[in-house]
Amino acid sequence: MTVATAVRATDPAAGRPLSLAQLAPGARAVVLTIADGTDAELAASLVAAGLWQGADVECLGAAPFGDPLRFHLHGYRLALRRSEAAVVLIGSPESAS
C-alpha cells in the first residue's frame, strides 16, 4: 500500500485553485469544478468521463513527452490531454469534507 500525497487547495502564489494538469504523479485531489468559459462540448465530455464535483482523482503520471496525462478515478484509468486537464479545477481531499 502506498501513501498518496495531497495537493493544496490553491496555488499559494496566486490564491486560485490548481488544475488537474498541475497535479503531481502520485498526488490525490478532489474535483471542484470545470473552469468558466470552457467549451460546452469539452465540459460535457469531462463530466461524462467522471470528472464531476467531489470526484476523487489520483495522478498516475504522464507519457514520456508529458502528454497525455493518466489519472485514476472511480475505479478506472483515464487519459487526458494536458489542455483538457487544465480546465478541471481541483482542491485538496480535505476540501471535500
PDB file of N, CA and C in Angstrom:
ATOM      1  N   MET A   1       0.841  -1.176   0.000  1.00  0.00           N
ATOM      2  CA  MET A   1       0.000   0.000   0.000  1.00  0.00           C
ATOM      3  C   MET A   1       0.883   1.235   0.000  1.00  0.00           C
ATOM      4  N   THR A   2       0.579   2.176  -0.859  1.00  0.00           N
ATOM      5  CA  THR A   2       1.357   3.401  -0.903  1.00  0.00           C
ATOM      6  C   THR A   2       0.567   4.540  -0.294  1.00  0.00           C
ATOM      7  N   VAL A   3       1.278   5.491   0.225  1.00  0.00           N
ATOM      8  CA  VAL A   3       0.647   6.670   0.795  1.00  0.00           C
ATOM      9  C   VAL A   3       0.642   7.746  -0.272  1.00  0.00           C
ATOM     10  N   ALA A   4      -0.536   8.230  -0.614  1.00  0.00           N
ATOM     11  CA  ALA A   4      -0.661   9.268  -1.631  1.00  0.00           C
ATOM     12  C   ALA A   4      -0.495  10.640  -0.996  1.00  0.00           C
ATOM     13  N   THR A   5       0.039  11.542  -1.760  1.00  0.00           N
ATOM     14  CA  THR A   5       0.239  12.910  -1.321  1.00  0.00           C
ATOM     15  C   THR A   5      -1.005  13.727  -1.642  1.00  0.00           C
ATOM     16  N   ALA A   6      -1.367  14.620  -0.785  1.00  0.00           N
ATOM     17  CA  ALA A   6      -2.494  15.513  -1.050  1.00  0.00           C
ATOM     18  C   ALA A   6      -1.976  16.791  -1.686  1.00  0.00           C
ATOM     19  N   VAL A   7      -2.779  17.395  -2.501  1.00  0.00           N
ATOM     20  CA  VAL A   7      -2.421  18.648  -3.153  1.00  0.00           C
ATOM     21  C   VAL A   7      -3.054  19.798  -2.368  1.00  0.00           C
ATOM     22  N   ARG A   8      -2.413  20.949  -2.377  1.00  0.00           N
ATOM     23  CA  ARG A   8      -3.001  22.117  -1.724  1.00  0.00           C
ATOM     24  C   ARG A   8      -4.222  22.564  -2.506  1.00  0.00           C
ATOM     25  N   ALA A   9      -5.169  23.159  -1.827  1.00  0.00           N
ATOM     26  CA  ALA A   9      -6.415  23.585  -2.467  1.00  0.00           C
ATOM     27  C   ALA A   9      -6.201  24.748  -3.423  1.00  0.00           C
ATOM     28  N   THR A  10      -5.202  25.569  -3.162  1.00  0.00           N
ATOM     29  CA  THR A  10      -4.980  26.726  -4.019  1.00  0.00           C
ATOM     30  C   THR A  10      -3.506  26.878  -4.322  1.00  0.00           C
ATOM     31  N   ASP A  11      -3.237  27.582  -5.397  1.00  0.00           N
ATOM     32  CA  ASP A  11      -1.876  27.947  -5.749  1.00  0.00           C
ATOM     33  C   ASP A  11      -1.473  29.044  -4.772  1.00  0.00           C
ATOM     34  N   PRO A  12      -0.471  28.790  -3.911  1.00  0.00           N
ATOM     35  CA  PRO A  12      -0.134  29.781  -2.891  1.00  0.00           C
ATOM     36  C   PRO A  12       0.292  31.116  -3.473  1.00  0.00           C
ATOM     37  N   ALA A  13       0.875  31.129  -4.653  1.00  0.00           N
ATOM     38  CA  ALA A  13       1.338  32.373  -5.248  1.00  0.00           C
ATOM     39  C   ALA A  13       0.175  33.212  -5.777  1.00  0.00           C
ATOM     40  N   ALA A  14      -0.857  32.567  -6.271  1.00  0.00           N
ATOM     41  CA  ALA A  14      -1.941  33.311  -6.903  1.00  0.00           C
ATOM     42  C   ALA A  14      -3.241  33.267  -6.107  1.00  0.00           C
ATOM     43  N   GLY A  15      -3.372  32.341  -5.156  1.00  0.00           N
ATOM     44  CA  GLY A  15      -4.586  32.243  -4.379  1.00  0.00           C
ATOM     45  C   GLY A  15      -5.774  31.714  -5.161  1.00  0.00           C
ATOM     46  N   ARG A  16      -5.517  30.966  -6.230  1.00  0.00           N
ATOM     47  CA  ARG A  16      -6.611  30.401  -7.033  1.00  0.00           C
ATOM     48  C   ARG A  16      -6.472  28.881  -7.077  1.00  0.00           C
ATOM     49  N   PRO A  17      -7.552  28.175  -7.394  1.00  0.00           N
ATOM     50  CA  PRO A  17      -7.482  26.705  -7.440  1.00  0.00           C
ATOM     51  C   PRO A  17      -6.479  26.214  -8.484  1.00  0.00           C
ATOM     52  N   LEU A  18      -5.878  25.082  -8.195  1.00  0.00           N
ATOM     53  CA  LEU A  18      -4.985  24.434  -9.148  1.00  0.00           C
ATOM     54  C   LEU A  18      -5.819  23.665 -10.164  1.00  0.00           C
ATOM     55  N   SER A  19      -5.192  23.319 -11.284  1.00  0.00           N
ATOM     56  CA  SER A  19      -5.880  22.499 -12.280  1.00  0.00           C
ATOM     57  C   SER A  19      -5.355  21.068 -12.210  1.00  0.00           C
ATOM     58  N   LEU A  20      -6.114  20.165 -12.782  1.00  0.00           N
ATOM     59  CA  LEU A  20      -5.728  18.761 -12.817  1.00  0.00           C
ATOM     60  C   LEU A  20      -4.394  18.579 -13.548  1.00  0.00           C
ATOM     61  N   ALA A  21      -4.083  19.452 -14.488  1.00  0.00           N
ATOM     62  CA  ALA A  21      -2.818  19.382 -15.224  1.00  0.00           C
ATOM     63  C   ALA A  21      -1.623  19.664 -14.310  1.00  0.00           C
ATOM     64  N   GLN A  22      -1.850  20.306 -13.173  1.00  0.00           N
ATOM     65  CA  GLN A  22      -0.772  20.647 -12.241  1.00  0.00           C
ATOM     66  C   GLN A  22      -0.572  19.596 -11.155  1.00  0.00           C
ATOM     67  N   LEU A  23      -1.400  18.562 -11.140  1.00  0.00           N
ATOM     68  CA  LEU A  23      -1.311  17.531 -10.114  1.00  0.00           C
ATOM     69  C   LEU A  23      -0.081  16.658 -10.351  1.00  0.00           C
ATOM     70  N   ALA A  24       0.733  16.505  -9.326  1.00  0.00           N
ATOM     71  CA  ALA A  24       1.969  15.721  -9.440  1.00  0.00           C
ATOM     72  C   ALA A  24       1.658  14.223  -9.445  1.00  0.00           C
ATOM     73  N   PRO A  25       2.483  13.430 -10.114  1.00  0.00           N
ATOM     74  CA  PRO A  25       2.285  11.981 -10.081  1.00  0.00           C
ATOM     75  C   PRO A  25       2.259  11.449  -8.649  1.00  0.00           C
ATOM     76  N   GLY A  26       1.272  10.614  -8.360  1.00  0.00           N
ATOM     77  CA  GLY A  26       1.106  10.055  -7.030  1.00  0.00           C
ATOM     78  C   GLY A  26       0.247  10.893  -6.103  1.00  0.00           C
ATOM     79  N   ALA A  27      -0.042  12.129  -6.499  1.00  0.00           N
ATOM     80  CA  ALA A  27      -0.854  13.017  -5.660  1.00  0.00           C
ATOM     81  C   ALA A  27      -2.338  12.785  -5.914  1.00  0.00           C
ATOM     82  N   ARG A  28      -3.126  13.071  -4.888  1.00  0.00           N
ATOM     83  CA  ARG A  28      -4.580  12.919  -4.973  1.00  0.00           C
ATOM     84  C   ARG A  28      -5.225  14.291  -4.808  1.00  0.00           C
ATOM     85  N   ALA A  29      -6.401  14.442  -5.383  1.00  0.00           N
ATOM     86  CA  ALA A  29      -7.153  15.693  -5.267  1.00  0.00           C
ATOM     87  C   ALA A  29      -8.633  15.403  -5.452  1.00  0.00           C
ATOM     88  N   VAL A  30      -9.433  16.434  -5.243  1.00  0.00           N
ATOM     89  CA  VAL A  30     -10.877  16.359  -5.437  1.00  0.00           C
ATOM     90  C   VAL A  30     -11.256  17.395  -6.490  1.00  0.00           C
ATOM     91  N   VAL A  31     -12.113  17.007  -7.419  1.00  0.00           N
ATOM     92  CA  VAL A  31     -12.571  17.935  -8.453  1.00  0.00           C
ATOM     93  C   VAL A  31     -13.481  18.977  -7.811  1.00  0.00           C
ATOM     94  N   LEU A  32     -13.176  20.245  -8.069  1.00  0.00           N
ATOM     95  CA  LEU A  32     -14.022  21.338  -7.586  1.00  0.00           C
ATOM     96  C   LEU A  32     -15.043  21.732  -8.644  1.00  0.00           C
ATOM     97  N   THR A  33     -14.579  21.955  -9.874  1.00  0.00           N
ATOM     98  CA  THR A  33     -15.457  22.387 -10.957  1.00  0.00           C
ATOM     99  C   THR A  33     -14.688  22.372 -12.279  1.00  0.00           C
ATOM    100  N   ILE A  34     -15.417  22.589 -13.344  1.00  0.00           N
ATOM    101  CA  ILE A  34     -14.816  22.816 -14.663  1.00  0.00           C
ATOM    102  C   ILE A  34     -14.718  24.329 -14.803  1.00  0.00           C
ATOM    103  N   ALA A  35     -13.600  24.821 -15.287  1.00  0.00           N
ATOM    104  CA  ALA A  35     -13.364  26.266 -15.378  1.00  0.00           C
ATOM    105  C   ALA A  35     -14.424  26.970 -16.216  1.00  0.00           C
ATOM    106  N   ASP A  36     -14.798  28.172 -15.771  1.00  0.00           N
ATOM    107  CA  ASP A  36     -15.723  29.005 -16.538  1.00  0.00           C
ATOM    108  C   ASP A  36     -15.124  29.290 -17.908  1.00  0.00           C
ATOM    109  N   GLY A  37     -15.962  29.349 -18.913  1.00  0.00           N
ATOM    110  CA  GLY A  37     -15.505  29.653 -20.257  1.00  0.00           C
ATOM    111  C   GLY A  37     -15.053  28.437 -21.042  1.00  0.00           C
ATOM    112  N   THR A  38     -15.112  27.256 -20.437  1.00  0.00           N
ATOM    113  CA  THR A  38     -14.727  26.021 -21.130  1.00  0.00           C
ATOM    114  C   THR A  38     -15.782  25.689 -22.172  1.00  0.00           C
ATOM    115  N   ASP A  39     -15.347  25.239 -23.331  1.00  0.00           N
ATOM    116  CA  ASP A  39     -16.244  24.812 -24.392  1.00  0.00           C
ATOM    117  C   ASP A  39     -17.271  23.828 -23.821  1.00  0.00           C
ATOM    118  N   ALA A  40     -18.547  24.029 -24.137  1.00  0.00           N
ATOM    119  CA  ALA A  40     -19.620  23.206 -23.570  1.00  0.00           C
ATOM    120  C   ALA A  40     -19.453  21.728 -23.911  1.00  0.00           C
ATOM    121  N   GLU A  41     -19.000  21.429 -25.120  1.00  0.00           N
ATOM    122  CA  GLU A  41     -18.796  20.036 -25.520  1.00  0.00           C
ATOM    123  C   GLU A  41     -17.694  19.378 -24.690  1.00  0.00           C
ATOM    124  N   LEU A  42     -16.598  20.094 -24.493  1.00  0.00           N
ATOM    125  CA  LEU A  42     -15.497  19.564 -23.686  1.00  0.00           C
ATOM    126  C   LEU A  42     -15.954  19.380 -22.240  1.00  0.00           C
ATOM    127  N   ALA A  43     -16.657  20.366 -21.687  1.00  0.00           N
ATOM    128  CA  ALA A  43     -17.130  20.261 -20.307  1.00  0.00           C
ATOM    129  C   ALA A  43     -18.042  19.046 -20.139  1.00  0.00           C
ATOM    130  N   ALA A  44     -18.937  18.826 -21.093  1.00  0.00           N
ATOM    131  CA  ALA A  44     -19.837  17.673 -21.023  1.00  0.00           C
ATOM    132  C   ALA A  44     -19.055  16.366 -21.117  1.00  0.00           C
ATOM    133  N   SER A  45     -18.045  16.317 -21.957  1.00  0.00           N
ATOM    134  CA  SER A  45     -17.220  15.111 -22.092  1.00  0.00           C
ATOM    135  C   SER A  45     -16.462  14.800 -20.802  1.00  0.00           C
ATOM    136  N   LEU A  46     -15.946  15.832 -20.163  1.00  0.00           N
ATOM    137  CA  LEU A  46     -15.203  15.644 -18.919  1.00  0.00           C
ATOM    138  C   LEU A  46     -16.116  15.140 -17.800  1.00  0.00           C
ATOM    139  N   VAL A  47     -17.310  15.697 -17.719  1.00  0.00           N
ATOM    140  CA  VAL A  47     -18.263  15.240 -16.703  1.00  0.00           C
ATOM    141  C   VAL A  47     -18.700  13.808 -17.004  1.00  0.00           C
ATOM    142  N   ALA A  48     -18.927  13.498 -18.276  1.00  0.00           N
ATOM    143  CA  ALA A  48     -19.310  12.135 -18.660  1.00  0.00           C
ATOM    144  C   ALA A  48     -18.203  11.133 -18.344  1.00  0.00           C
ATOM    145  N   ALA A  49     -16.963  11.600 -18.334  1.00  0.00           N
ATOM    146  CA  ALA A  49     -15.826  10.735 -18.009  1.00  0.00           C
ATOM    147  C   ALA A  49     -15.659  10.554 -16.499  1.00  0.00           C
ATOM    148  N   GLY A  50     -16.486  11.231 -15.701  1.00  0.00           N
ATOM    149  CA  GLY A  50     -16.427  11.069 -14.253  1.00  0.00           C
ATOM    150  C   GLY A  50     -15.820  12.226 -13.495  1.00  0.00           C
ATOM    151  N   LEU A  51     -15.468  13.293 -14.188  1.00  0.00           N
ATOM    152  CA  LEU A  51     -14.832  14.432 -13.524  1.00  0.00           C
ATOM    153  C   LEU A  51     -15.868  15.451 -13.069  1.00  0.00           C
ATOM    154  N   TRP A  52     -16.762  15.017 -12.176  1.00  0.00           N
ATOM    155  CA  TRP A  52     -17.759  15.922 -11.627  1.00  0.00           C
ATOM    156  C   TRP A  52     -17.318  16.386 -10.257  1.00  0.00           C
ATOM    157  N   GLN A  53     -17.992  17.417  -9.729  1.00  0.00           N
ATOM    158  CA  GLN A  53     -17.635  17.987  -8.431  1.00  0.00           C
ATOM    159  C   GLN A  53     -17.631  16.910  -7.349  1.00  0.00           C
ATOM    160  N   GLY A  54     -16.543  16.865  -6.596  1.00  0.00           N
ATOM    161  CA  GLY A  54     -16.407  15.916  -5.497  1.00  0.00           C
ATOM    162  C   GLY A  54     -15.725  14.609  -5.864  1.00  0.00           C
ATOM    163  N   ALA A  55     -15.440  14.393  -7.147  1.00  0.00           N
ATOM    164  CA  ALA A  55     -14.779  13.155  -7.574  1.00  0.00           C
ATOM    165  C   ALA A  55     -13.335  13.130  -7.076  1.00  0.00           C
ATOM    166  N   ASP A  56     -12.930  11.997  -6.490  1.00  0.00           N
ATOM    167  CA  ASP A  56     -11.543  11.806  -6.050  1.00  0.00           C
ATOM    168  C   ASP A  56     -10.710  11.370  -7.241  1.00  0.00           C
ATOM    169  N   VAL A  57      -9.560  12.009  -7.426  1.00  0.00           N
ATOM    170  CA  VAL A  57      -8.687  11.736  -8.566  1.00  0.00           C
ATOM    171  C   VAL A  57      -7.263  11.554  -8.071  1.00  0.00           C
ATOM    172  N   GLU A  58      -6.559  10.597  -8.651  1.00  0.00           N
ATOM    173  CA  GLU A  58      -5.128  10.407  -8.382  1.00  0.00           C
ATOM    174  C   GLU A  58      -4.393  10.489  -9.711  1.00  0.00           C
ATOM    175  N   CYS A  59      -3.291  11.231  -9.729  1.00  0.00           N
ATOM    176  CA  CYS A  59      -2.468  11.316 -10.934  1.00  0.00           C
ATOM    177  C   CYS A  59      -1.534  10.114 -10.972  1.00  0.00           C
ATOM    178  N   LEU A  60      -1.587   9.372 -12.066  1.00  0.00           N
ATOM    179  CA  LEU A  60      -0.714   8.205 -12.237  1.00  0.00           C
ATOM    180  C   LEU A  60       0.563   8.553 -12.978  1.00  0.00           C
ATOM    181  N   GLY A  61       0.596   9.697 -13.646  1.00  0.00           N
ATOM    182  CA  GLY A  61       1.790  10.108 -14.378  1.00  0.00           C
ATOM    183  C   GLY A  61       1.453  10.605 -15.757  1.00  0.00           C
ATOM    184  N   ALA A  62       2.494  10.765 -16.560  1.00  0.00           N
ATOM    185  CA  ALA A  62       2.342  11.293 -17.912  1.00  0.00           C
ATOM    186  C   ALA A  62       3.128  10.430 -18.887  1.00  0.00           C
ATOM    187  N   ALA A  63       2.767  10.540 -20.140  1.00  0.00           N
ATOM    188  CA  ALA A  63       3.508   9.866 -21.207  1.00  0.00           C
ATOM    189  C   ALA A  63       4.918  10.462 -21.276  1.00  0.00           C
ATOM    190  N   PRO A  64       5.839   9.802 -21.956  1.00  0.00           N
ATOM    191  CA  PRO A  64       7.229  10.262 -21.978  1.00  0.00           C
ATOM    192  C   PRO A  64       7.444  11.724 -22.367  1.00  0.00           C
ATOM    193  N   PHE A  65       6.645  12.266 -23.260  1.00  0.00           N
ATOM    194  CA  PHE A  65       6.824  13.666 -23.648  1.00  0.00           C
ATOM    195  C   PHE A  65       5.862  14.593 -22.910  1.00  0.00           C
ATOM    196  N   GLY A  66       5.217  14.087 -21.845  1.00  0.00           N
ATOM    197  CA  GLY A  66       4.386  14.915 -20.988  1.00  0.00           C
ATOM    198  C   GLY A  66       2.913  14.996 -21.359  1.00  0.00           C
ATOM    199  N   ASP A  67       2.516  14.351 -22.427  1.00  0.00           N
ATOM    200  CA  ASP A  67       1.127  14.417 -22.867  1.00  0.00           C
ATOM    201  C   ASP A  67       0.773  13.119 -23.559  1.00  0.00           C
ATOM    202  N   PRO A  68      -0.253  12.412 -23.218  1.00  0.00           N
ATOM    203  CA  PRO A  68      -1.309  12.747 -22.275  1.00  0.00           C
ATOM    204  C   PRO A  68      -0.934  12.437 -20.827  1.00  0.00           C
ATOM    205  N   LEU A  69      -1.817  12.854 -19.932  1.00  0.00           N
ATOM    206  CA  LEU A  69      -1.684  12.576 -18.507  1.00  0.00           C
ATOM    207  C   LEU A  69      -2.608  11.417 -18.164  1.00  0.00           C
ATOM    208  N   ARG A  70      -2.210  10.607 -17.173  1.00  0.00           N
ATOM    209  CA  ARG A  70      -3.039   9.465 -16.754  1.00  0.00           C
ATOM    210  C   ARG A  70      -3.522   9.678 -15.335  1.00  0.00           C
ATOM    211  N   PHE A  71      -4.806   9.367 -15.119  1.00  0.00           N
ATOM    212  CA  PHE A  71      -5.431   9.541 -13.812  1.00  0.00           C
ATOM    213  C   PHE A  71      -6.194   8.283 -13.428  1.00  0.00           C
ATOM    214  N   HIS A  72      -6.409   8.122 -12.133  1.00  0.00           N
ATOM    215  CA  HIS A  72      -7.234   7.027 -11.613  1.00  0.00           C
ATOM    216  C   HIS A  72      -8.406   7.662 -10.875  1.00  0.00           C
ATOM    217  N   LEU A  73      -9.629   7.285 -11.256  1.00  0.00           N
ATOM    218  CA  LEU A  73     -10.827   7.770 -10.585  1.00  0.00           C
ATOM    219  C   LEU A  73     -11.956   6.776 -10.784  1.00  0.00           C
ATOM    220  N   HIS A  74     -12.814   6.672  -9.815  1.00  0.00           N
ATOM    221  CA  HIS A  74     -13.980   5.776  -9.876  1.00  0.00           C
ATOM    222  C   HIS A  74     -13.613   4.342 -10.258  1.00  0.00           C
ATOM    223  N   GLY A  75     -12.412   3.898  -9.887  1.00  0.00           N
ATOM    224  CA  GLY A  75     -12.010   2.521 -10.167  1.00  0.00           C
ATOM    225  C   GLY A  75     -11.492   2.261 -11.564  1.00  0.00           C
ATOM    226  N   TYR A  76     -11.265   3.287 -12.355  1.00  0.00           N
ATOM    227  CA  TYR A  76     -10.711   3.092 -13.697  1.00  0.00           C
ATOM    228  C   TYR A  76      -9.638   4.135 -13.989  1.00  0.00           C
ATOM    229  N   ARG A  77      -8.936   3.931 -15.082  1.00  0.00           N
ATOM    230  CA  ARG A  77      -7.884   4.857 -15.514  1.00  0.00           C
ATOM    231  C   ARG A  77      -8.394   5.708 -16.668  1.00  0.00           C
ATOM    232  N   LEU A  78      -7.997   6.965 -16.637  1.00  0.00           N
ATOM    233  CA  LEU A  78      -8.440   7.936 -17.637  1.00  0.00           C
ATOM    234  C   LEU A  78      -7.225   8.693 -18.149  1.00  0.00           C
ATOM    235  N   ALA A  79      -7.088   8.799 -19.466  1.00  0.00           N
ATOM    236  CA  ALA A  79      -6.019   9.597 -20.070  1.00  0.00           C
ATOM    237  C   ALA A  79      -6.638  10.874 -20.628  1.00  0.00           C
ATOM    238  N   LEU A  80      -6.000  11.995 -20.333  1.00  0.00           N
ATOM    239  CA  LEU A  80      -6.465  13.292 -20.826  1.00  0.00           C
ATOM    240  C   LEU A  80      -5.305  14.064 -21.416  1.00  0.00           C
ATOM    241  N   ARG A  81      -5.598  14.835 -22.451  1.00  0.00           N
ATOM    242  CA  ARG A  81      -4.598  15.781 -22.943  1.00  0.00           C
ATOM    243  C   ARG A  81      -4.344  16.794 -21.832  1.00  0.00           C
ATOM    244  N   ARG A  82      -3.153  17.330 -21.795  1.00  0.00           N
ATOM    245  CA  ARG A  82      -2.813  18.335 -20.786  1.00  0.00           C
ATOM    246  C   ARG A  82      -3.763  19.536 -20.891  1.00  0.00           C
ATOM    247  N   SER A  83      -4.130  19.918 -22.111  1.00  0.00           N
ATOM    248  CA  SER A  83      -5.044  21.052 -22.302  1.00  0.00           C
ATOM    249  C   SER A  83      -6.434  20.758 -21.740  1.00  0.00           C
ATOM    250  N   GLU A  84      -6.872  19.506 -21.803  1.00  0.00           N
ATOM    251  CA  GLU A  84      -8.166  19.122 -21.235  1.00  0.00           C
ATOM    252  C   GLU A  84      -8.100  19.125 -19.706  1.00  0.00           C
ATOM    253  N   ALA A  85      -7.027  18.586 -19.166  1.00  0.00           N
ATOM    254  CA  ALA A  85      -6.854  18.539 -17.716  1.00  0.00           C
ATOM    255  C   ALA A  85      -6.731  19.940 -17.118  1.00  0.00           C
ATOM    256  N   ALA A  86      -6.266  20.893 -17.902  1.00  0.00           N
ATOM    257  CA  ALA A  86      -6.058  22.255 -17.414  1.00  0.00           C
ATOM    258  C   ALA A  86      -7.353  22.979 -17.071  1.00  0.00           C
ATOM    259  N   VAL A  87      -8.493  22.528 -17.593  1.00  0.00           N
ATOM    260  CA  VAL A  87      -9.763  23.202 -17.310  1.00  0.00           C
ATOM    261  C   VAL A  87     -10.503  22.573 -16.128  1.00  0.00           C
ATOM    262  N   VAL A  88      -9.955  21.496 -15.552  1.00  0.00           N
ATOM    263  CA  VAL A  88     -10.575  20.843 -14.391  1.00  0.00           C
ATOM    264  C   VAL A  88      -9.901  21.402 -13.143  1.00  0.00           C
ATOM    265  N   LEU A  89     -10.648  22.167 -12.360  1.00  0.00           N
ATOM    266  CA  LEU A  89     -10.093  22.783 -11.158  1.00  0.00           C
ATOM    267  C   LEU A  89     -10.222  21.824  -9.986  1.00  0.00           C
ATOM    268  N   ILE A  90      -9.157  21.745  -9.193  1.00  0.00           N
ATOM    269  CA  ILE A  90      -9.081  20.759  -8.106  1.00  0.00           C
ATOM    270  C   ILE A  90      -8.774  21.410  -6.773  1.00  0.00           C
ATOM    271  N   GLY A  91      -9.069  20.655  -5.719  1.00  0.00           N
ATOM    272  CA  GLY A  91      -8.733  21.067  -4.365  1.00  0.00           C
ATOM    273  C   GLY A  91      -8.184  19.882  -3.599  1.00  0.00           C
ATOM    274  N   SER A  92      -7.801  20.124  -2.366  1.00  0.00           N
ATOM    275  CA  SER A  92      -7.272  19.048  -1.546  1.00  0.00           C
ATOM    276  C   SER A  92      -8.393  18.088  -1.160  1.00  0.00           C
ATOM    277  N   PRO A  93      -8.081  16.833  -0.900  1.00  0.00           N
ATOM    278  CA  PRO A  93      -9.108  15.888  -0.477  1.00  0.00           C
ATOM    279  C   PRO A  93      -9.871  16.361   0.771  1.00  0.00           C
ATOM    280  N   GLU A  94      -9.217  17.120   1.638  1.00  0.00           N
ATOM    281  CA  GLU A  94      -9.867  17.621   2.842  1.00  0.00           C
ATOM    282  C   GLU A  94     -10.919  18.674   2.517  1.00  0.00           C
ATOM    283  N   SER A  95     -10.787  19.353   1.347  1.00  0.00           N
ATOM    284  CA  SER A  95     -11.750  20.397   0.992  1.00  0.00           C
ATOM    285  C   SER A  95     -13.115  19.831   0.663  1.00  0.00           C
ATOM    286  N   ALA A  96     -13.194  18.520   0.409  1.00  0.00           N
ATOM    287  CA  ALA A  96     -14.475  17.898   0.077  1.00  0.00           C
ATOM    288  C   ALA A  96     -15.241  17.499   1.327  1.00  0.00           C
ATOM    289  N   SER A  97     -14.561  17.457   2.454  1.00  0.00           N
ATOM    290  CA  SER A  97     -15.204  17.025   3.705  1.00  0.00           C
ATOM    291  C   SER A  97     -16.091  18.090   4.290  1.00  0.00           C
TER     292      SER A  97
END
